[in-house]
């Protein structure tokens, strides 16, 4: 009827929980401070907005494209 055995506690020790909570809060604080520095104090920010079109532009082709349709060969299909 009683599933809890007397030699096995149902909850972990409070000192272990305090240590885990403290470590989790410390990691969270460290990540938040790092994020704050990344957003607000980044030293190497670009002077202006980046030119996305120039970044994604294809290299110039050797021969310009023609607006004339390509003539297919006269063989029978």
PDB file of C-alpha atoms in Angstrom:
ATOM      1  CA  UNK A   1       0.000   0.000   0.000  1.00  0.00           C
ATOM      2  CA  UNK A   2       2.741   2.433   0.909  1.00  0.00           C
ATOM      3  CA  UNK A   3       5.058   2.719  -2.132  1.00  0.00           C
ATOM      4  CA  UNK A   4       7.667   4.977  -0.504  1.00  0.00           C
ATOM      5  CA  UNK A   5      10.474   3.042   1.115  1.00  0.00           C
ATOM      6  CA  UNK A   6      11.996   4.569   4.264  1.00  0.00           C
ATOM      7  CA  UNK A   7      15.614   4.442   2.972  1.00  0.00           C
ATOM      8  CA  UNK A   8      14.926   6.302  -0.320  1.00  0.00           C
ATOM      9  CA  UNK A   9      13.798   9.961  -0.072  1.00  0.00           C
ATOM     10  CA  UNK A  10      11.257  11.292  -2.558  1.00  0.00           C
ATOM     11  CA  UNK A  11      13.033  14.648  -3.053  1.00  0.00           C
ATOM     12  CA  UNK A  12      16.750  15.331  -3.582  1.00  0.00           C
ATOM     13  CA  UNK A  13      18.704  17.104  -0.871  1.00  0.00           C
ATOM     14  CA  UNK A  14      18.059  20.849  -0.635  1.00  0.00           C
ATOM     15  CA  UNK A  15      21.759  21.643  -0.913  1.00  0.00           C
ATOM     16  CA  UNK A  16      21.870  19.979  -4.344  1.00  0.00           C
ATOM     17  CA  UNK A  17      18.817  21.939  -5.498  1.00  0.00           C
ATOM     18  CA  UNK A  18      20.331  25.198  -4.254  1.00  0.00           C
ATOM     19  CA  UNK A  19      23.566  24.453  -6.102  1.00  0.00           C
ATOM     20  CA  UNK A  20      21.746  23.639  -9.364  1.00  0.00           C
ATOM     21  CA  UNK A  21      19.532  26.723  -9.144  1.00  0.00           C
ATOM     22  CA  UNK A  22      22.541  28.918  -8.363  1.00  0.00           C
ATOM     23  CA  UNK A  23      24.513  27.496 -11.289  1.00  0.00           C
ATOM     24  CA  UNK A  24      21.556  27.965 -13.664  1.00  0.00           C
ATOM     25  CA  UNK A  25      21.088  31.576 -12.539  1.00  0.00           C
ATOM     26  CA  UNK A  26      24.821  32.237 -12.906  1.00  0.00           C
ATOM     27  CA  UNK A  27      24.863  30.866 -16.452  1.00  0.00           C
ATOM     28  CA  UNK A  28      21.754  32.887 -17.314  1.00  0.00           C
ATOM     29  CA  UNK A  29      23.314  36.070 -15.935  1.00  0.00           C
ATOM     30  CA  UNK A  30      26.516  35.415 -17.876  1.00  0.00           C
ATOM     31  CA  UNK A  31      24.588  34.884 -21.118  1.00  0.00           C
ATOM     32  CA  UNK A  32      22.492  38.014 -20.577  1.00  0.00           C
ATOM     33  CA  UNK A  33      25.584  40.148 -19.957  1.00  0.00           C
ATOM     34  CA  UNK A  34      27.208  38.686 -23.067  1.00  0.00           C
ATOM     35  CA  UNK A  35      24.110  39.431 -25.116  1.00  0.00           C
ATOM     36  CA  UNK A  36      24.044  43.006 -23.767  1.00  0.00           C
ATOM     37  CA  UNK A  37      27.668  43.519 -24.820  1.00  0.00           C
ATOM     38  CA  UNK A  38      26.960  41.985 -28.212  1.00  0.00           C
ATOM     39  CA  UNK A  39      23.998  44.272 -28.876  1.00  0.00           C
ATOM     40  CA  UNK A  40      24.985  47.571 -27.273  1.00  0.00           C
ATOM     41  CA  UNK A  41      28.754  47.621 -26.893  1.00  0.00           C
ATOM     42  CA  UNK A  42      30.051  45.916 -30.036  1.00  0.00           C
ATOM     43  CA  UNK A  43      33.191  47.827 -31.043  1.00  0.00           C
ATOM     44  CA  UNK A  44      33.449  46.860 -34.711  1.00  0.00           C
ATOM     45  CA  UNK A  45      30.076  47.982 -35.964  1.00  0.00           C
ATOM     46  CA  UNK A  46      29.916  48.891 -39.652  1.00  0.00           C
ATOM     47  CA  UNK A  47      29.878  52.620 -40.411  1.00  0.00           C
ATOM     48  CA  UNK A  48      26.730  52.376 -42.532  1.00  0.00           C
ATOM     49  CA  UNK A  49      24.093  49.916 -43.489  1.00  0.00           C
ATOM     50  CA  UNK A  50      25.475  46.982 -45.471  1.00  0.00           C
ATOM     51  CA  UNK A  51      24.666  46.844 -49.182  1.00  0.00           C
ATOM     52  CA  UNK A  52      22.783  43.571 -49.492  1.00  0.00           C
ATOM     53  CA  UNK A  53      22.394  43.895 -53.278  1.00  0.00           C
ATOM     54  CA  UNK A  54      26.159  44.179 -53.765  1.00  0.00           C
ATOM     55  CA  UNK A  55      26.729  41.246 -51.450  1.00  0.00           C
ATOM     56  CA  UNK A  56      24.315  39.005 -53.356  1.00  0.00           C
ATOM     57  CA  UNK A  57      25.173  40.253 -56.866  1.00  0.00           C
ATOM     58  CA  UNK A  58      26.350  37.700 -59.395  1.00  0.00           C
ATOM     59  CA  UNK A  59      29.695  38.254 -61.084  1.00  0.00           C
ATOM     60  CA  UNK A  60      29.526  39.928 -64.484  1.00  0.00           C
ATOM     61  CA  UNK A  61      29.211  37.501 -67.388  1.00  0.00           C
ATOM     62  CA  UNK A  62      31.916  37.420 -70.069  1.00  0.00           C
ATOM     63  CA  UNK A  63      29.379  37.934 -72.857  1.00  0.00           C
ATOM     64  CA  UNK A  64      26.284  40.085 -72.436  1.00  0.00           C
ATOM     65  CA  UNK A  65      22.947  38.361 -72.656  1.00  0.00           C
ATOM     66  CA  UNK A  66      21.005  38.894 -75.834  1.00  0.00           C
ATOM     67  CA  UNK A  67      17.306  39.590 -75.960  1.00  0.00           C
ATOM     68  CA  UNK A  68      17.105  37.663 -79.253  1.00  0.00           C
ATOM     69  CA  UNK A  69      15.821  34.076 -78.971  1.00  0.00           C
ATOM     70  CA  UNK A  70      18.310  31.305 -79.574  1.00  0.00           C
ATOM     71  CA  UNK A  71      17.773  29.625 -82.940  1.00  0.00           C
ATOM     72  CA  UNK A  72      17.429  25.889 -82.628  1.00  0.00           C
ATOM     73  CA  UNK A  73      18.834  23.503 -85.171  1.00  0.00           C
ATOM     74  CA  UNK A  74      16.591  22.407 -88.040  1.00  0.00           C
ATOM     75  CA  UNK A  75      16.690  18.670 -87.340  1.00  0.00           C
ATOM     76  CA  UNK A  76      13.398  16.802 -87.069  1.00  0.00           C
ATOM     77  CA  UNK A  77      12.401  15.481 -83.709  1.00  0.00           C
TER      78      UNK A  77
END
